Tab-separated table of C-alpha atoms in Angstrom:
chain	number	residue	atom	x	y	z
A	1	ARG	CA	9.855	-57.835	-18.031
A	2	VAL	CA	8.821	-58.455	-14.399
A	3	LEU	CA	9.864	-54.926	-13.535
A	4	ARG	CA	7.906	-53.230	-16.245
A	5	SER	CA	4.749	-55.306	-15.414
A	6	GLU	CA	5.094	-54.107	-11.619
A	7	MET	CA	5.482	-50.947	-12.846
A	8	GLN	CA	2.406	-50.724	-14.821
A	9	ALA	CA	0.435	-52.270	-12.166
A	10	ALA	CA	1.863	-49.463	-9.691
A	11	ALA	CA	0.630	-46.651	-12.029
A	12	GLU	CA	-2.703	-48.359	-12.538
A	13	ALA	CA	-3.147	-48.451	-8.643
A	14	LEU	CA	-2.034	-44.758	-8.811
A	15	GLU	CA	0.983	-45.445	-6.981
A	16	PHE	CA	3.307	-43.125	-8.936
A	17	GLU	CA	6.197	-42.883	-6.565
A	18	LYS	CA	6.656	-46.828	-6.517
A	19	ALA	CA	5.894	-46.567	-10.524
A	20	ALA	CA	8.836	-44.116	-10.553
A	21	THR	CA	10.803	-46.038	-8.512
A	22	LEU	CA	10.590	-49.217	-10.702
A	23	ARG	CA	11.018	-47.216	-13.755
A	24	ASP	CA	14.383	-45.910	-12.445
A	25	GLN	CA	15.428	-49.551	-11.733
A	26	ILE	CA	14.321	-50.413	-15.448
A	27	ARG	CA	16.733	-47.484	-16.605
A	28	ALA	CA	19.708	-48.632	-14.556
A	29	VAL	CA	19.095	-52.094	-15.663
A	30	ARG	CA	18.891	-51.227	-19.395
A	31	GLU	CA	22.095	-49.052	-18.947
A	32	THR	CA	24.018	-51.859	-17.397
A	33	VAL	CA	23.293	-54.315	-20.057
A	34	GLU	CA	24.172	-51.932	-22.700
A	35	ARG	CA	27.365	-51.291	-21.075
A	36	GLN	CA	28.057	-54.924	-21.000
A	37	ALA	CA	26.999	-55.443	-24.459
A	38	ALA	CA	29.775	-56.783	-26.886
A	39	VAL	CA	31.452	-54.030	-28.532
A	40	LEU	CA	33.856	-55.634	-30.307
A	41	PRO	CA	33.342	-58.651	-32.703
A	42	GLY	CA	35.568	-61.745	-31.906
A	43	GLY	CA	35.763	-61.077	-27.850
A	44	ASP	CA	39.365	-59.384	-28.369
A	45	ASP	CA	41.025	-57.497	-25.212
A	46	VAL	CA	41.431	-53.652	-26.389
A	47	ASP	CA	42.477	-50.457	-24.623
A	48	VAL	CA	41.361	-47.325	-25.869
A	49	VAL	CA	43.301	-44.072	-25.221
A	50	GLU	CA	42.196	-40.468	-26.111
A	51	ILE	CA	44.051	-37.088	-24.998
A	52	SER	CA	42.314	-33.916	-25.112
A	53	PRO	CA	43.474	-30.380	-24.465
A	54	HIS	CA	41.485	-28.512	-21.642
A	55	ASP	CA	41.564	-24.951	-20.254
A	56	ASP	CA	44.992	-25.093	-18.593
A	57	GLY	CA	46.388	-28.816	-19.394
A	58	ILE	CA	45.779	-32.004	-20.749
A	59	ARG	CA	43.220	-34.969	-19.973
A	60	LEU	CA	43.613	-38.456	-21.094
A	61	GLY	CA	40.778	-40.945	-20.979
A	62	MET	CA	40.618	-44.450	-21.136
A	63	ALA	CA	38.151	-47.179	-22.141
A	64	PHE	CA	38.973	-51.108	-21.311
A	65	VAL	CA	37.511	-53.909	-23.255
A	66	ARG	CA	37.897	-57.407	-22.193
A	67	GLN	CA	36.522	-60.336	-24.267
A	68	GLY	CA	34.856	-58.027	-26.548
A	69	ARG	CA	32.609	-56.348	-23.635
A	70	LEU	CA	33.487	-52.688	-22.505
A	71	MET	CA	34.233	-53.116	-18.755
A	72	ASP	CA	36.000	-49.822	-17.501
A	73	GLY	CA	37.273	-46.737	-17.948
A	74	ARG	CA	39.610	-44.019	-16.487
A	75	GLY	CA	40.883	-40.578	-16.718
A	76	PHE	CA	43.648	-38.938	-15.977
A	77	VAL	CA	44.678	-34.897	-15.711
A	78	TRP	CA	47.874	-33.208	-16.273
A	79	ASP	CA	47.294	-29.354	-15.699
A	80	GLY	CA	50.019	-27.070	-16.835
A	81	VAL	CA	51.156	-29.748	-19.384
A	82	VAL	CA	50.111	-28.659	-23.085
A	83	PRO	CA	52.055	-30.576	-25.690
A	84	GLU	CA	53.370	-28.252	-28.725
A	85	GLY	CA	52.290	-30.062	-31.660
A	86	GLU	CA	51.895	-33.721	-32.913
A	87	VAL	CA	55.280	-34.562	-32.273
A	88	GLN	CA	55.205	-34.359	-28.584
A	89	THR	CA	51.685	-35.489	-28.100
A	90	ARG	CA	52.826	-38.692	-29.672
A	91	ASP	CA	55.912	-39.001	-27.172
A	92	MET	CA	53.609	-38.327	-24.212
A	93	LEU	CA	51.316	-41.055	-25.104
A	94	GLY	CA	54.372	-43.251	-25.558
A	95	THR	CA	55.801	-42.620	-22.415
A	96	PHE	CA	52.381	-42.935	-20.702
A	97	LEU	CA	51.706	-46.519	-22.256
A	98	VAL	CA	55.233	-47.707	-21.221
A	99	GLN	CA	54.477	-46.272	-17.573
A	100	PHE	CA	50.896	-47.455	-17.454
A	101	TYR	CA	51.810	-50.976	-18.492
A	102	GLY	CA	54.126	-51.434	-15.943
A	103	PRO	CA	55.048	-54.805	-14.323
A	104	GLY	CA	52.131	-57.232	-13.463
A	105	LYS	CA	49.536	-54.939	-15.711
A	106	LEU	CA	47.682	-57.017	-18.373
A	107	VAL	CA	48.759	-55.544	-21.690
A	108	PRO	CA	45.996	-56.117	-24.389
A	109	SER	CA	46.815	-57.158	-27.920
A	110	ARG	CA	45.571	-54.054	-29.170
A	111	ILE	CA	45.712	-50.378	-28.028
A	112	ILE	CA	43.848	-47.744	-29.892
A	113	LEU	CA	45.431	-44.093	-29.692
A	114	PRO	CA	43.926	-41.013	-31.512
A	115	LEU	CA	47.302	-40.872	-33.798
A	116	THR	CA	49.894	-43.140	-35.047
A	117	LEU	CA	52.956	-43.817	-32.885
A	118	GLU	CA	56.030	-43.449	-34.868
A	119	ASP	CA	58.453	-44.994	-32.023
A	120	GLU	CA	58.409	-48.329	-32.503
A	121	SER	CA	60.385	-49.167	-29.397
A	122	VAL	CA	57.042	-48.388	-27.499
A	123	VAL	CA	55.368	-51.425	-29.561
A	124	GLU	CA	58.602	-53.480	-29.176
A	125	HIS	CA	58.495	-52.919	-25.161
A	126	LEU	CA	54.852	-53.671	-24.654
A	127	SER	CA	54.909	-56.899	-27.061
A	128	GLU	CA	58.034	-58.041	-24.832
A	129	ARG	CA	56.026	-57.638	-21.418
A	130	SER	CA	53.101	-58.996	-22.729
A	131	GLY	CA	54.890	-62.020	-24.493
A	132	LYS	CA	52.625	-61.608	-27.576
A	133	PRO	CA	52.460	-58.924	-30.713
A	134	VAL	CA	50.889	-55.874	-29.454
A	135	ARG	CA	49.241	-53.763	-32.075
A	136	ILE	CA	49.260	-50.020	-31.431
A	137	GLY	CA	47.008	-47.547	-33.868
A	138	PRO	CA	44.416	-45.232	-34.853
A	139	PRO	CA	40.600	-46.792	-34.731
A	140	ARG	CA	39.357	-48.870	-37.596
A	141	GLY	CA	35.877	-49.115	-38.180
A	142	ASP	CA	32.696	-47.830	-36.425
A	143	HIS	CA	33.189	-49.772	-33.243
A	144	GLU	CA	36.719	-48.762	-32.775
A	145	ARG	CA	35.807	-44.928	-33.332
A	146	GLU	CA	32.590	-45.503	-30.894
A	147	LEU	CA	35.310	-46.574	-28.179
A	148	MET	CA	37.387	-43.710	-28.939
A	149	ALA	CA	34.094	-41.473	-28.098
A	150	ILE	CA	33.794	-43.314	-24.817
A	151	ALA	CA	37.343	-42.824	-23.809
A	152	ARG	CA	37.071	-39.013	-25.022
A	153	THR	CA	34.050	-38.689	-22.391
A	154	ASN	CA	36.020	-40.493	-19.944
A	155	ALA	CA	38.972	-37.656	-20.505
A	156	MET	CA	36.605	-34.995	-19.909
A	157	ASN	CA	34.653	-36.245	-17.353
A	158	GLN	CA	36.231	-38.528	-14.685
A	159	PRO	CA	39.459	-36.389	-13.945
A	160	ARG	CA	37.371	-33.938	-12.234
A	161	LEU	CA	36.543	-36.638	-9.870
A	162	GLN	CA	39.934	-37.913	-9.280
A	163	ARG	CA	41.927	-34.573	-9.165
A	164	MET	CA	43.039	-33.776	-5.901
A	165	ASP	CA	45.398	-30.651	-5.460
A	166	ASN	CA	46.723	-31.719	-2.057
A	167	PRO	CA	46.083	-35.498	-1.035
A	168	LEU	CA	47.262	-34.737	2.733
A	169	GLU	CA	44.395	-31.809	2.935
A	170	ASP	CA	41.894	-34.522	1.708
A	171	VAL	CA	43.166	-37.137	4.292
A	172	ALA	CA	42.810	-34.311	7.020
A	173	ALA	CA	39.108	-33.411	5.747
A	174	ARG	CA	38.066	-36.920	5.832
A	175	LEU	CA	39.388	-37.445	9.091
A	176	GLY	CA	38.370	-34.492	10.599
A	177	LEU	CA	41.520	-33.118	11.312
A	178	THR	CA	42.377	-29.419	12.016
A	179	GLU	CA	45.578	-29.367	9.728
A	180	ALA	CA	47.111	-31.967	7.429
A	181	PRO	CA	49.023	-34.663	8.964
A	182	ALA	CA	52.762	-34.178	8.758
A	183	ARG	CA	53.284	-37.947	8.755
A	184	ILE	CA	51.486	-41.399	7.882
A	185	GLU	CA	52.323	-44.401	9.311
A	186	ALA	CA	51.364	-47.979	8.847
A	187	VAL	CA	51.752	-51.206	10.634
A	188	ASP	CA	51.552	-54.685	9.088
A	189	VAL	CA	50.098	-57.261	11.516
A	190	SER	CA	50.255	-60.237	9.287
């Protein structure tokens, strides 16, 4: 309300640049609040995984809900990997889940996938790792379908930012080196 009244006052005083800046701040606050709004009744921890084909491989997007609120998202790209049918897609998702939820990672009570896993060993493995039952399956209800759409957006958008063809060339560019380093060393001084 304060920002809105300041924006109105700036517009009335013909300070349009200040009014535009305040408008952008209002929009940023609104988007932040909307992202943190409760998206799942009950306050559960849920992860959503979506897999989508793209030109020369697949993209996988995730959305993380903690205590009923959308907290974060991630995206991954596998160039040159194209699953041949639903069975191979299920296998890829199962393998991804086992690797992603490695030791020390929080395994939520529910993981939403675009399809049903037929391999019960993945569910058993993640339930054992978390110490409580884990349910894995397709979205149920409108809230979960909306989360799946967010994960799909993460699959299509985020990977462009995270893709690196050669990480050492990226290091060289960031450090202003003429060529990629052959070796990187680190010392722990603790």
